[in-house]
Each structure stands twice: as C-alpha cells, then as structure tokens.
Coordinates of C-alpha atoms in Angstrom, one line a residue:
Chain A
X453 CA 14.6 18.9 -5.0
X454 CA 12.1 17.7 -7.6
X455 CA 12.4 14.3 -5.9
X456 CA 11.6 15.2 -2.2
X457 CA 9.0 17.9 -3.3
X458 CA 6.0 15.5 -3.4
X459 CA 7.0 14.4 0.2
X460 CA 7.6 18.0 1.5
X461 CA 4.3 19.5 -0.1
X462 CA 1.9 17.3 1.6
X463 CA 4.0 17.8 5.0
X464 CA 3.4 21.5 4.4
X465 CA -0.2 21.2 3.8
X466 CA -0.8 19.0 6.7
X467 CA 1.1 21.4 9.0
X468 CA -0.8 24.5 8.0
X469 CA -3.9 22.3 8.1
X470 CA -3.2 21.5 11.6
X471 CA -2.7 25.3 12.5
X472 CA -6.1 26.0 11.5
X473 CA -7.9 22.9 12.7
X474 CA -11.2 24.2 13.9
X475 CA -12.0 26.3 10.9
X476 CA -13.9 24.0 8.7
X477 CA -13.8 25.9 5.5
X478 CA -10.2 27.1 5.7
X479 CA -9.5 23.2 6.1
X480 CA -11.3 22.2 3.1
X481 CA -9.6 25.2 0.9
X482 CA -6.1 23.9 2.2
X483 CA -6.8 20.4 1.9
X484 CA -8.2 20.6 -1.7
X485 CA -5.6 22.9 -2.7
X486 CA -2.6 21.2 -1.5
X487 CA -3.9 18.1 -3.0
X488 CA -4.2 19.7 -6.4
X489 CA -0.8 21.5 -6.1
X490 CA 0.7 17.9 -5.8
X491 CA -0.4 17.0 -9.4
X492 CA 1.9 19.4 -11.3
X493 CA 4.8 18.6 -8.9
X494 CA 4.3 15.0 -9.3
X495 CA 4.1 15.3 -13.1
X496 CA 7.1 17.5 -13.1
X497 CA 9.0 14.9 -11.4
X498 CA 7.8 12.4 -13.8
X499 CA 8.8 14.5 -16.8
X500 CA 12.3 15.0 -15.3
X501 CA 12.8 11.4 -14.7
X502 CA 11.8 10.3 -18.4
X503 CA 13.9 12.9 -19.9
X504 CA 16.9 12.7 -17.9
X505 CA 17.0 9.4 -16.2
X506 CA 16.8 8.4 -12.5
X507 CA 17.2 11.1 -9.9
X508 CA 18.9 10.7 -6.6
X509 CA 19.0 13.3 -3.8
X510 CA 21.4 12.8 -0.8
X511 CA 19.7 14.6 2.1
X512 CA 22.1 17.1 4.0
X513 CA 24.7 17.0 1.3
X514 CA 26.0 13.9 3.0
X515 CA 28.2 11.5 0.7
X516 CA 26.4 8.5 -0.3
X517 CA 26.1 5.7 2.2
X518 CA 25.8 8.1 4.9
X519 CA 23.0 10.4 3.7
X520 CA 19.3 9.4 3.7
X521 CA 18.8 8.8 -0.1
X522 CA 15.7 9.4 -2.3
X523 CA 15.8 8.0 -5.5
X524 CA 13.1 8.4 -8.3
X525 CA 13.2 6.0 -11.2
X526 CA 10.4 5.6 -13.8
X527 CA 8.6 3.3 -11.4
X528 CA 8.6 5.7 -8.5
X529 CA 7.9 8.5 -10.6
X530 CA 4.9 7.1 -12.4
X531 CA 3.6 5.9 -9.0
X532 CA 3.9 9.1 -7.5
X533 CA 2.1 10.8 -10.3
X534 CA -0.8 8.4 -10.1
X535 CA -0.7 9.0 -6.1
X536 CA -1.0 12.7 -6.8
X537 CA -4.0 12.3 -9.2
X538 CA -5.8 9.7 -6.8
X539 CA -5.0 12.2 -3.9
X540 CA -6.3 15.2 -5.7
X541 CA -9.7 13.3 -6.6
X542 CA -10.0 11.9 -3.0
X543 CA -9.5 15.4 -1.6
X544 CA -12.4 16.9 -4.0
X545 CA -14.4 13.9 -3.2
X546 CA -13.9 14.3 0.6
X547 CA -15.1 17.8 0.4
X548 CA -18.4 16.7 -1.0
X549 CA -18.8 13.7 1.6
X550 CA -16.7 14.1 4.7
X551 CA -19.0 15.9 7.5
X552 CA -17.6 19.0 9.2
X553 CA -17.4 16.9 12.6
X554 CA -14.5 14.9 10.9
X555 CA -12.9 17.7 9.3
X556 CA -12.7 19.7 12.3
X557 CA -11.1 16.5 13.8
X558 CA -8.1 17.2 11.5
X559 CA -9.4 14.9 8.7
X560 CA -7.4 16.8 6.0
X561 CA -3.9 17.0 7.9
X562 CA -4.3 13.2 8.2
X563 CA -5.2 12.6 4.6
X564 CA -2.1 14.6 3.6
X565 CA 0.2 13.0 5.9
X566 CA -0.9 9.6 4.4
X567 CA -0.3 10.8 1.0
X568 CA 3.2 11.8 2.5
X569 CA 3.5 8.3 3.6
X570 CA 2.9 6.7 0.4
X571 CA 5.2 9.2 -1.9
X572 CA 7.8 8.6 0.8
X573 CA 7.8 5.0 0.5
X574 CA 7.7 5.1 -3.3
X575 CA 10.7 7.5 -3.4
X576 CA 13.0 6.2 -0.7
X577 CA 16.1 4.6 -1.7
X578 CA 16.7 2.6 1.7
X579 CA 14.9 -0.4 3.0
X580 CA 14.9 1.0 6.6
X581 CA 13.3 4.2 5.3
X582 CA 10.8 2.1 3.6
X583 CA 9.7 0.9 6.8
X584 CA 9.6 4.2 8.4
X585 CA 7.4 5.4 5.3
X586 CA 5.0 2.7 6.0
X587 CA 4.6 3.4 9.5
X588 CA 3.9 7.2 8.6
X589 CA 1.2 5.9 6.2
X590 CA -0.3 3.3 8.5
X591 CA -0.5 5.6 11.8
X592 CA -2.5 8.0 9.3
X593 CA -4.4 5.3 7.9
X594 CA -5.3 4.0 11.5
X595 CA -6.9 7.3 12.6
X596 CA -8.6 7.7 9.5
X597 CA -9.9 4.4 9.6
X598 CA -11.3 4.6 13.2
X599 CA -12.1 8.5 13.1
X600 CA -15.9 8.8 13.8
X601 CA -16.1 6.0 16.3
X602 CA -18.8 4.0 15.0
X603 CA -19.3 0.5 16.1
X604 CA -18.5 -1.0 12.8
X605 CA -15.5 0.9 12.4
X606 CA -14.2 0.0 15.6
X607 CA -14.5 -3.6 15.0
X608 CA -12.7 -3.2 11.3
X609 CA -10.0 -0.8 13.0
X610 CA -9.0 -3.2 15.4
X611 CA -8.4 -6.1 12.9
X612 CA -6.6 -3.6 10.4
X613 CA -4.4 -2.1 13.5
X614 CA -3.4 -5.5 14.7
X615 CA -2.3 -7.3 11.5
X616 CA -0.6 -4.3 10.4
X617 CA 1.6 -4.1 13.5
X618 CA 2.3 -7.9 12.9
X619 CA 3.6 -7.1 9.7
X620 CA 5.7 -4.2 10.7
X621 CA 7.4 -6.4 13.4
X622 CA 8.3 -8.9 10.8
X623 CA 9.6 -6.3 8.3
X624 CA 11.6 -4.9 11.1
X625 CA 13.0 -8.2 11.7
X626 CA 13.6 -8.8 8.0
X627 CA 15.6 -5.3 8.0
X628 CA 17.6 -6.3 11.1
X629 CA 18.9 -9.7 9.7
X630 CA 19.3 -7.9 6.2
X631 CA 21.6 -5.3 7.9
X632 CA 23.5 -7.9 9.9
X633 CA 24.3 -9.9 6.7
X634 CA 25.0 -7.2 4.1
X635 CA 26.0 -4.3 6.4
X636 CA 24.2 -1.9 4.1
X637 CA 20.4 -0.9 3.7
X638 CA 20.7 1.1 0.5
X639 CA 18.8 -0.2 -2.5
X640 CA 21.5 0.7 -4.8
X641 CA 24.0 -1.3 -2.9
X642 CA 22.1 -4.5 -1.8
X643 CA 21.7 -6.2 -5.0
X644 CA 25.4 -6.8 -5.7
X645 CA 25.9 -7.7 -2.0
X646 CA 23.1 -10.2 -1.7
X647 CA 24.1 -11.6 -5.1
X648 CA 27.6 -12.6 -3.5
X649 CA 25.9 -13.8 -0.6
X650 CA 23.3 -15.9 -2.4
X651 CA 26.3 -17.8 -4.3
X652 CA 27.9 -19.0 -0.8
X653 CA 24.9 -19.4 1.1
X654 CA 21.4 -19.3 -0.7
X655 CA 19.2 -20.5 2.1
X656 CA 20.1 -17.4 4.2
X657 CA 18.9 -15.3 1.2
X658 CA 15.8 -17.4 1.1
X659 CA 15.0 -16.9 4.5
X660 CA 15.4 -13.2 4.1
X661 CA 13.5 -13.1 1.2
X662 CA 10.6 -15.0 3.0
X663 CA 10.5 -12.8 5.8
X664 CA 10.1 -9.6 3.5
X665 CA 7.5 -11.5 1.4
X666 CA 5.3 -12.4 4.5
X667 CA 5.4 -8.6 5.7
X668 CA 4.7 -7.3 2.3
X669 CA 2.0 -10.1 1.4
X670 CA 0.2 -8.9 4.8
X671 CA 0.2 -5.3 3.6
X672 CA -0.7 -6.0 0.0
X673 CA -3.5 -8.3 1.0
X674 CA -2.3 -11.7 -0.5
X675 CA -3.6 -15.2 -0.1
X676 CA -3.6 -16.6 3.4
X677 CA -3.3 -13.4 5.0
X678 CA -5.8 -10.9 3.3
X679 CA -8.8 -11.3 5.8
X680 CA -8.1 -8.0 7.4
X681 CA -9.0 -6.0 3.9
X682 CA -12.7 -7.2 3.6
X683 CA -13.0 -7.0 7.4
X684 CA -12.1 -3.3 7.3
X685 CA -12.6 -1.3 4.1
X686 CA -16.4 -1.2 4.0
X687 CA -16.4 0.5 7.4
X688 CA -14.9 4.2 6.9
X689 CA -16.6 6.9 4.7
X690 CA -16.2 6.0 1.0
X691 CA -13.8 8.8 0.3
X692 CA -11.4 7.1 2.8
X693 CA -11.8 3.8 1.6
X694 CA -11.3 4.8 -2.0
X695 CA -7.9 6.1 -1.3
X696 CA -7.1 3.2 1.0
X697 CA -8.2 0.8 -1.7
X698 CA -6.2 2.6 -4.6
X699 CA -3.0 3.5 -2.7
X700 CA -2.6 1.3 0.6
X701 CA -2.3 -2.1 -0.8
X702 CA -0.5 -0.8 -3.9
X703 CA 2.3 0.5 -1.6
X704 CA 2.8 -3.4 -0.3
X705 CA 2.8 -4.4 -4.2
X706 CA 5.5 -1.6 -4.8
X707 CA 7.7 -3.1 -2.0
X708 CA 7.2 -6.5 -3.6
X709 CA 8.3 -5.1 -6.9
X710 CA 11.3 -3.2 -5.8
X711 CA 12.8 -5.9 -3.5
X712 CA 11.9 -8.8 -5.6
X713 CA 12.5 -7.7 -9.0
X714 CA 15.5 -5.6 -8.1
X715 CA 17.1 -6.1 -4.8
X716 CA 17.0 -9.9 -4.3
X717 CA 18.6 -12.3 -6.7
X718 CA 16.2 -14.6 -8.5
X719 CA 16.2 -17.6 -6.4
X720 CA 13.9 -20.5 -7.5
X721 CA 11.9 -21.2 -4.1
X722 CA 10.9 -17.8 -3.6
X723 CA 9.5 -16.9 -6.9
X724 CA 7.8 -20.2 -7.0
X725 CA 6.0 -19.6 -3.8
X726 CA 5.1 -16.3 -4.8
X727 CA 3.6 -17.7 -8.3
X728 CA 1.6 -20.2 -6.1
X729 CA 0.4 -17.6 -3.7
X730 CA -0.5 -15.0 -6.6
X731 CA -2.6 -17.9 -8.3
X732 CA -4.4 -18.7 -5.0
X733 CA -4.8 -15.1 -4.5
X734 CA -6.7 -14.4 -7.5
X735 CA -9.1 -17.2 -7.0
X736 CA -9.6 -16.6 -3.3
X737 CA -10.5 -12.9 -4.0
X738 CA -13.1 -13.5 -6.6
X739 CA -14.6 -16.6 -4.8
X740 CA -14.7 -14.5 -1.5
X741 CA -16.7 -12.1 -3.6
X742 CA -19.4 -14.3 -4.7
X743 CA -21.1 -14.7 -1.3
X744 CA -21.1 -11.0 -0.5
X745 CA -24.1 -8.9 -0.6
X746 CA -22.7 -5.4 0.0
X747 CA -21.4 -3.1 -2.9
X748 CA -18.4 -2.3 -1.1
X749 CA -17.6 -5.7 0.4
X750 CA -17.7 -7.3 -3.1
X751 CA -15.3 -4.6 -4.0
X752 CA -12.9 -5.2 -1.2
X753 CA -12.5 -9.0 -2.3
X754 CA -11.9 -8.0 -5.8
X755 CA -8.7 -5.8 -4.5
X756 CA -7.5 -9.1 -3.4
X757 CA -7.9 -11.0 -6.7
X758 CA -6.7 -7.9 -8.6
X759 CA -3.4 -7.9 -6.3
X760 CA -3.0 -11.5 -7.2
X761 CA -2.6 -10.7 -11.0
X762 CA -0.1 -8.0 -10.4
X763 CA 2.2 -10.4 -8.0
X764 CA 1.9 -12.8 -10.7
X765 CA 4.1 -10.5 -12.5
X766 CA 6.6 -10.4 -9.7
X767 CA 6.6 -14.0 -9.4
X768 CA 7.9 -14.4 -13.0
X769 CA 10.8 -12.4 -12.3
X770 CA 12.3 -16.0 -11.6
X771 CA 11.8 -16.9 -15.2
X772 CA 14.9 -18.0 -17.0
X773 CA 14.3 -16.0 -20.3
X774 CA 15.2 -12.2 -19.6
X775 CA 12.7 -11.3 -21.9
X776 CA 9.9 -12.8 -20.1
X777 CA 11.3 -11.3 -17.1
X778 CA 11.2 -7.9 -18.5
X779 CA 7.7 -8.4 -20.1
X780 CA 6.4 -9.7 -16.8
X781 CA 7.5 -6.7 -14.8
X782 CA 6.4 -4.4 -17.5
X783 CA 3.0 -6.0 -17.2
X784 CA 2.8 -5.7 -13.4
X785 CA 3.8 -2.0 -13.5
X786 CA 1.1 -1.4 -16.1
X787 CA -1.4 -3.4 -14.1
X788 CA -0.6 -1.5 -10.8
X789 CA -1.3 1.8 -12.6
X790 CA -4.5 0.7 -14.0
X791 CA -5.6 -0.9 -11.0
X792 CA -4.9 2.0 -8.7
X793 CA -7.0 4.3 -11.0
X794 CA -10.0 2.0 -11.7
X795 CA -10.4 0.6 -7.9
X796 CA -10.5 4.3 -6.5
X797 CA -13.0 5.0 -9.1
X798 CA -15.2 2.0 -7.9
X799 CA -15.3 3.0 -4.3
X800 CA -16.3 6.5 -5.5
X801 CA -19.1 5.1 -7.1
X802 CA -20.0 2.7 -4.4
X803 CA -19.9 5.9 -2.1
X804 CA -22.2 8.0 -4.6
X805 CA -24.7 4.7 -4.6
X806 CA -24.5 5.0 -0.8
X807 CA -25.4 8.8 -0.8
X808 CA -28.3 8.2 -3.1
X809 CA -29.9 5.3 -1.7
X810 CA -28.7 5.3 1.7
X811 CA -27.2 1.8 1.7
X812 CA -24.9 -0.2 -0.2
X813 CA -26.7 -3.6 0.6
X814 CA -27.6 -5.0 -3.0
X815 CA -31.1 -6.6 -1.7
X816 CA -32.2 -3.0 -0.9
X817 CA -31.0 -1.4 -4.1
X818 CA -32.5 -1.1 -7.8
X819 CA -33.3 1.0 -10.7
X820 CA -30.5 3.4 -10.3
X821 CA -29.7 3.4 -13.9
X822 CA -33.2 5.1 -14.3
X823 CA -32.7 7.6 -11.3
X824 CA -28.9 8.4 -12.1
X825 CA -27.9 7.4 -15.6
X826 CA -24.7 9.3 -15.2
X827 CA -23.6 7.2 -12.4
X828 CA -24.5 4.1 -14.1
X829 CA -22.1 5.0 -16.8
X830 CA -19.6 6.1 -14.4
X831 CA -19.9 2.7 -12.8
X832 CA -19.9 0.6 -16.2
X833 CA -16.6 2.1 -17.1
X834 CA -14.4 1.1 -14.3
X835 CA -16.3 -2.0 -13.6
X836 CA -15.9 -3.2 -17.1
X837 CA -12.2 -2.2 -17.1
X838 CA -11.8 -4.1 -14.0
X839 CA -13.2 -7.3 -15.6
X840 CA -10.9 -6.7 -18.5
X841 CA -13.3 -5.8 -21.4
X842 CA -11.7 -4.2 -24.6
X843 CA -11.0 -1.4 -25.1
X844 CA -10.7 -0.3 -21.5
X845 CA -7.2 -0.2 -19.4
X846 CA -8.0 -3.4 -17.7
X847 CA -7.8 -5.4 -21.0
X848 CA -4.3 -4.6 -21.9
X849 CA -3.3 -5.0 -18.3
X850 CA -4.7 -8.6 -18.3
X851 CA -3.6 -9.3 -21.7
X852 CA 0.0 -8.4 -20.9
X853 CA -0.1 -10.5 -17.7
X854 CA -1.5 -13.5 -19.7
X855 CA 0.9 -13.0 -22.4
X856 CA 3.7 -13.1 -20.0
X857 CA 2.5 -16.1 -18.1
X858 CA 1.9 -18.3 -21.1
X859 CA 5.5 -17.1 -22.4
X860 CA 7.1 -18.4 -19.1
X861 CA 5.2 -21.8 -19.6
X862 CA 2.5 -21.7 -16.8
X863 CA -0.8 -22.7 -18.4
X864 CA -2.4 -23.4 -15.4
X865 CA -2.1 -20.0 -14.0
X866 CA -3.1 -18.5 -17.3
X867 CA -6.1 -20.7 -16.8
X868 CA -6.6 -19.4 -13.1
X869 CA -6.1 -15.8 -14.2
X870 CA -8.9 -16.4 -16.9
X871 CA -11.4 -17.9 -14.6
X872 CA -10.7 -14.9 -12.2
X873 CA -11.3 -12.5 -14.7
X874 CA -14.7 -14.4 -15.9
X875 CA -15.8 -14.5 -12.0
X876 CA -14.8 -10.5 -11.9
X877 CA -17.2 -9.9 -14.9
X878 CA -20.0 -12.0 -13.0
X879 CA -19.5 -9.9 -9.9
X880 CA -19.6 -6.7 -11.7
X881 CA -22.7 -7.8 -13.5
X882 CA -24.3 -8.9 -10.3
X883 CA -23.7 -5.1 -8.7
X884 CA -25.0 -3.7 -12.1
X885 CA -28.2 -6.0 -12.2
X886 CA -29.1 -5.5 -8.4
X887 CA -28.2 -1.9 -8.0
X888 CA -28.8 -0.1 -11.3
X889 CA -31.1 -2.5 -13.6
X890 CA -33.8 -4.5 -11.8
X891 CA -36.6 -3.2 -9.7
X892 CA -35.8 -2.7 -5.9
X893 CA -37.7 -5.5 -3.8
X894 CA -38.9 -2.9 -1.4
X895 CA -40.0 0.5 -2.1
X896 CA -36.9 2.6 -3.0
X897 CA -35.9 5.4 -1.1
X898 CA -33.8 7.0 -3.9
X899 CA -33.4 10.7 -3.9
X900 CA -32.7 11.4 -7.5
X901 CA -29.6 12.9 -9.2
X902 CA -30.0 16.1 -7.7
X903 CA -28.4 14.8 -4.4
X904 CA -25.1 13.9 -6.2
X905 CA -22.9 17.2 -6.0
X906 CA -20.4 17.8 -8.8
X907 CA -17.9 17.2 -6.0
X908 CA -18.5 13.9 -6.0
X909 CA -19.2 13.3 -10.1
X910 CA -16.1 15.3 -10.9
X911 CA -13.3 12.8 -9.6
X912 CA -15.3 10.1 -11.0
X913 CA -15.3 11.5 -14.4
X914 CA -11.6 12.3 -14.1
X915 CA -10.6 8.8 -13.3
X916 CA -13.1 7.3 -15.6
X917 CA -11.6 9.6 -18.6
X918 CA -8.1 8.4 -17.5
X919 CA -9.3 4.8 -17.6
X920 CA -10.7 5.2 -21.2
X921 CA -7.6 7.0 -22.3
X922 CA -5.2 4.2 -21.2
X923 CA -7.5 2.0 -22.9
X924 CA -7.5 3.7 -26.1
X925 CA -3.7 4.7 -26.1
X926 CA -2.2 1.9 -24.1
X927 CA 1.2 2.4 -25.9
X928 CA 2.3 5.5 -24.1
X929 CA 1.8 3.9 -20.7
X930 CA 3.2 0.7 -21.7
X931 CA 6.7 2.4 -22.9
X932 CA 6.8 4.0 -19.7
X933 CA 6.1 0.5 -17.8
X934 CA 8.7 -1.0 -20.0
X935 CA 11.3 1.7 -19.1
X936 CA 10.4 1.2 -15.4
X937 CA 10.9 -2.8 -15.9
X938 CA 14.4 -2.4 -17.5
X939 CA 15.5 -0.1 -14.7
X940 CA 14.3 -2.2 -12.0
X941 CA 15.7 -5.4 -13.5
X942 CA 19.1 -3.9 -14.7
X943 CA 19.5 -2.5 -11.1
X944 CA 19.5 -6.0 -10.0
X945 CA 22.3 -7.2 -12.0
X946 CA 25.7 -5.7 -11.9
X947 CA 27.2 -5.8 -15.0
X948 CA 27.0 -4.0 -18.5
X949 CA 23.2 -3.1 -17.9
X950 CA 24.4 -1.5 -14.7
X951 CA 25.8 1.7 -16.9
X952 CA 22.2 2.8 -17.6
X953 CA 21.5 3.5 -13.9
X954 CA 24.8 5.2 -13.2
X955 CA 23.9 7.7 -16.2
X956 CA 21.3 9.0 -13.9
X957 CA 22.0 12.4 -12.5
X958 CA 22.8 12.9 -8.7
X959 CA 22.2 15.9 -6.9
X960 CA 22.6 17.1 -3.5
X961 CA 19.7 18.4 -1.8
X962 CA 20.4 20.7 0.9
X963 CA 17.5 20.4 3.2
Chain B
X799 CA 26.3 -13.3 25.6
X800 CA 24.8 -13.9 22.0
X801 CA 23.2 -16.8 23.0
X802 CA 21.3 -15.1 25.7
X803 CA 20.0 -12.5 23.4
X804 CA 19.0 -14.9 21.0
X805 CA 16.8 -16.8 23.4
X806 CA 15.6 -13.5 24.9
X807 CA 14.3 -12.4 21.4
X808 CA 12.7 -16.0 20.7
X809 CA 11.1 -15.7 24.4
X810 CA 9.7 -12.4 23.5
X811 CA 8.4 -13.4 20.1
X812 CA 6.8 -16.8 21.5
X813 CA 5.1 -14.7 24.4
X814 CA 3.9 -12.0 22.1
X815 CA 2.2 -14.5 19.7
X816 CA 0.7 -16.4 22.5
X817 CA -0.7 -13.3 23.9
X818 CA -2.1 -12.2 20.5
X819 CA -3.9 -15.7 20.4
X820 CA -6.0 -15.2 23.6
X821 CA -9.5 -13.6 23.0
X822 CA -9.0 -10.6 24.6
X823 CA -8.0 -7.4 22.8
X824 CA -5.8 -6.0 25.8
X825 CA -3.7 -9.0 25.6
X826 CA -3.4 -8.7 21.9
X827 CA -2.0 -5.1 22.4
X828 CA 0.3 -6.4 25.1
X829 CA 1.5 -9.2 22.7
X830 CA 2.0 -6.5 19.9
X831 CA 4.1 -4.4 22.3
X832 CA 6.3 -7.6 23.4
X833 CA 6.7 -8.7 19.6
X834 CA 7.9 -5.2 18.8
X835 CA 10.3 -5.4 21.5
X836 CA 11.7 -8.6 20.2
X837 CA 12.1 -7.1 16.8
X838 CA 13.9 -4.1 18.2
X839 CA 16.1 -6.5 20.4
X840 CA 16.9 -8.3 17.3
X841 CA 18.2 -5.2 15.3
X842 CA 20.2 -4.4 18.2
X843 CA 21.9 -7.6 18.6
X844 CA 22.3 -7.7 14.7
X845 CA 24.8 -4.8 15.0
X846 CA 27.1 -7.1 17.0
X847 CA 27.6 -7.1 20.8
X848 CA 30.9 -5.1 21.3
X849 CA 32.0 -3.0 24.5
X850 CA 34.6 -0.4 24.8
X851 CA 35.2 0.2 21.1
X852 CA 32.9 3.1 20.2
X853 CA 32.8 4.1 16.5
X854 CA 34.9 7.3 17.0
X855 CA 37.7 8.3 14.4
X856 CA 40.8 9.0 16.7
X857 CA 43.0 12.3 16.0
X858 CA 45.1 11.6 13.1
X859 CA 43.4 8.4 11.9
X860 CA 41.0 7.9 9.0
X861 CA 38.7 5.2 10.1
X862 CA 37.3 4.1 13.5
X863 CA 39.3 1.4 15.4
X864 CA 38.9 -2.2 14.1
X865 CA 36.1 -4.0 15.5
X866 CA 34.2 -1.0 16.3
X867 CA 30.6 -1.2 17.4
X868 CA 28.4 -0.5 14.5
X869 CA 26.3 2.7 15.4
X870 CA 23.8 2.1 12.5
X871 CA 21.7 -0.6 14.1
X872 CA 21.5 1.4 17.2
X873 CA 20.3 4.3 15.2
X874 CA 17.9 2.3 13.4
X875 CA 16.6 0.6 16.8
X876 CA 16.1 4.1 18.5
X877 CA 14.0 5.0 15.3
X878 CA 11.9 2.0 15.6
X879 CA 11.5 2.3 19.4
X880 CA 10.1 5.8 18.9
X881 CA 7.7 4.7 16.0
X882 CA 6.5 1.6 18.1
X883 CA 5.8 4.1 20.9
X884 CA 3.5 6.1 19.0
X885 CA 1.8 3.1 17.7
X886 CA 1.4 1.2 21.1
X887 CA 0.0 4.5 22.3
X888 CA -2.5 4.9 19.5
X889 CA -3.4 1.1 19.9
X890 CA -4.2 1.6 23.7
X891 CA -6.6 4.6 23.1
X892 CA -8.2 2.3 20.1
X893 CA -8.7 -0.5 22.5
X894 CA -10.1 1.5 25.3
X895 CA -12.6 3.3 22.7
X896 CA -13.4 -0.3 21.3
X897 CA -14.1 -1.7 24.7
X898 CA -16.2 1.3 25.7
X899 CA -18.2 1.1 22.4
X900 CA -18.5 -2.7 22.3
X901 CA -19.1 -3.2 25.9
X902 CA -16.6 -6.2 25.6
X903 CA -12.8 -6.8 25.2
X904 CA -13.4 -10.2 23.6
X905 CA -12.9 -10.2 20.0
X906 CA -15.3 -13.0 19.2
X907 CA -18.1 -11.4 20.9
X908 CA -17.6 -8.1 18.9
X909 CA -18.1 -10.2 15.8
X910 CA -21.6 -11.6 16.9
X911 CA -22.6 -8.0 17.9
X912 CA -21.8 -6.6 14.4
X913 CA -23.3 -9.1 12.4

C-alpha cells in the first residue's frame, strides 16, 4: 500500500477538488491540505524503502508478469519524497499567488493530477506505464500552462504541446519495438533480456536506446531539443513555472537514469553520444542565458545547463570501471535532488520579484535588497547553491560530478563543467546586481515588503533551509544517493549482485 | 502483409513530419495526429500479424495454442489511442484559442507579435 499511496492521495484530492469546483475557499483548503498530507506519506515510503529494501506492489493481486507493477527503490522513494515537498511548497505558494479565477477553473485539481503523474512516473515498474504517467503529467501541465489564456501563454503553450506530443510519439514507437524484440516491458525483466539481445544483435539495442534517448532528451530539455523550455516556462504564473521547473524536466532525467543506468546494457556508442550531448547541454544552457534580460528567462536557460550536469552522470554509466560507474550515478541522483529544491526556489523568488516590482525585466528592476532584504537573502541561498558555492548543496553536487568525470578520464568535459559553473555564477550575479543591488534606471515602482505575504515567503524559507541543510550535512543524502545507485546498477546486471534486489519485500496490493 | 504495414507506418510518419514543418498550426495538429497513428500502428504490428489463433486457453490445456496472437500490444495500442484522443482534443481546442487570441494561424507571425 505504501507504494501506491503517493499516487492515490493526489487522485483523491483532485477528485474532491473537482466536486467543489466553484467554491474557491474550499478549493484552496483541499488543495493545500492534500499537498501537505502527501509529505508524511512520501516520507513513510522513503523510510520503509530505506529500512526494508525495494517495495513492489502487483495491483489486483495478479501474479508478476500479468499485474500492473509499482516498484519503489531508493531512487523512486527519494524522488517521490522531494516531489511531495515541492508540491506542498508549491500549493502554499499558489494560495498566495494564483487568482481566484484560475482556482475556480480547477487549478488545484490539475495541480494534484500533475503531482500524481510525476509520482506515478517515479514509481511505475513498467515501461509502457511510464509512458502513461508521462501523459497524465503532460495533459495536466498543458492545461496549467495555457490556463488564463493570455497572449504570451498561448504562444508558449503551442510550442510546449507540439514538442511534447512529438516526444510521446517517439516514446511510443520505442516501446512498441522494445516489446516486439523482448516480449516484456517490465523494468525488472528487461535488463536480462536486453543483455542477451545485445550480445547477438547490438545495433538493434543501440537503435532502441537511441529512440528512448531522443524522447527523454526532449522531455528533459537536452542540447539540440531544448528550445521549447525557455519559450514556455516564463509564461505561466510563477507558482506553476516553479513546479514545472522543479519536477517536469526531472521526470525526463529520471527516465534517463532508470533506462540507461539500469535497463539498457552499457553500449559504447549510446553512452558516448550521451556524454557529448550532456557537455553541449551544459554550455548551450549557460550561453543562452547570457543574452537574456528577464529573470525567469535566465532561470529557464539555467535549467537546461544543470540538466547537462545530471545527464553527464548518466553518460558515465558507460565507463569501464564499476566504481566510477557507481560514483557517477550517485552524483547524478544527488544532483537531481539538489536541483529540484534549488530551481523551484529560484522560480518562487522570481515570482516574488514580479509581485513586488510588477515585472521580471532586469532593466526595470533595482534596489530590491533595500526594499526587501529577506527576499534578497532568499535569492542568494539558492542562487549561490546553483552556481556551486560552498557550503551549499550545489557545491557537493558539482564536486561529485567533477570527480566522477575526472575519474572516468574526460578532462575536456570537466573543463566544460567548470566553465558552465563559472558562467552560472556570472548569470546569478547579473540578476543580483540588476534586481537587488544597483539603482533602478527609471523611477521604481517597488511596493515594499508589506506586499509579500507569508504564503510566498514560507515555501521559500523551507526550500532554502533544505538547501543549507544538505550543504552542511551532505553525507546523509549522499549515502541515500549511493544506495540508489547501487540498486540501479545491480538491477541492470544479473548475477551475484542481483540477490540484493530480490531480497526486497513483495506485497500483493488489493486495489 | 508485414511489408504493407511497414510502408503504411512510414507513410504516416512522413506525412506527419511534412505537415508539422508547414507554418500553419492547424496543419501542425493534423501532423501530430498522423504521427501518433503511425506510432499506434507500429505497436499493433509489433505484436505480430496473426489471424485465427486467439490467446484463449482451451479446456484442459495449460497454455494458449502455439503461435497465438499476442494480446498485450493490442491492449497497449487501445490505451495509446485513448490517450491520443484526449491529447488531440486538447490540442484542437488550444489551436482554436490560439488562432482567436493571435488573429493568425501562422507560427512565424505569432512570434513577431509577441516580441
């Protein structure tokens, strides 16, 4: 039960919310209450997985192979826990920011369906159901993105919808071919079957891996196919953009981790390509940010660059040394968790800046540090963490990634990562200087701190505190990330290591 | 028969990509529809094209007859069609709204007006 509860709870919340669609106050209460309730549920799942190994539920009590399987290993449980935290913060922030017209238009039910899709994608044990959860998440995100119907939103939404539908079609083709070849779509059975096929017909496996990689690359926002992200993420309200920025691209990253660190056997051409793409993504993201003059647009480009760092870890799964492999995946998992918290927080800050000053354009902002000192601190923590300044979470994430890259023997990629890190710092300082420090060029229309309600400040404080906590005590999260990496890699290698996975409990859920 | 289906999938994808490269957003949506049909057809073919051997276990037998038609891709394709239907319905509404708000159905002109 613990495994499916993070999916069932948002579904219940969304359903109740739809029943009281027009009553804005009730909607707010249910939306926020449901999101807050998800946190203990997700933490309970994480606790159970950490203490008694991976949990699998076969729905309806059908035997494995016939039932719909949900599996929570440490990676899934960790990501679900972070999703719950982000969803709770996002719901509280929405309460302070989303207008009642949007709420009456079922904003909160859609928000919870989005969360359900994200949790489902993290917990499913079947490649086709991964597709289904992707679609659940996407449909909710389509409506959240277009809701309100402003001109700018429409232009962003059409690009977002089109590119995501293309990605889904590619994903579907990949799933079809995978089934035709392997006669299974279960993530537990696929590694062994793919390993056999890779021996006899490696090019077929490479072709399938390439199809999956293209589809996930679009969803994660990797190098040649990222332009939809900066074109759409600055258009919806900041609460929506923050949750999108934190979670949606990370579902693509999770799919990368799951499929390439565990399901597909390490094949040289695939992983070499992923490494090249990851390097290009890091640089393309930061360079794209240089020319931007709007806070949220700058942040959008930095999502791309950070995704590059994470995928670098996935690419190193092709490394020959098993220790490097494990360390790289550990770094990728750590980086993902850190990035979800930090990026969501930065979008929250961007939303607060827009609330205070009425604009996110850097040329029209200034002296916010004087008017809103707390907001300035709340910007600096995630911004410096994003750039990788010690002792914040981003420093350890970058350090681990760099160590893995150097250990695998790619000094050029390490150099690219350092350059991207430096440019991130430059970008963050640009926002700091223009928005918080220097005098505004035109007479400012700052309305003072009184306008920032605790509903906006609270979520930012929580996320900033988590960033600082991870920065000061990285060992705890690192140990969990390492456990996640060991499970992921051992699942992909049938053999003595496999016993670890099999020792996990299996329960038959009756739903 | 397999060859015919392979060509059909290819044609659907080619037509879909062609339509997506046109400037009009309405053609973009039609292109997406064709492409998702191509993907659905591909999954259907992936299950194997067999007739007359349903996956039903006969009385007394323990497994379905040899060479039975695999029911899983058919279940998958049904799910995919339903999802595709919902997504296309949403995309059609979105395009209608975009055309009305922007006063044009050409993607390039939308960019000019937003900037």
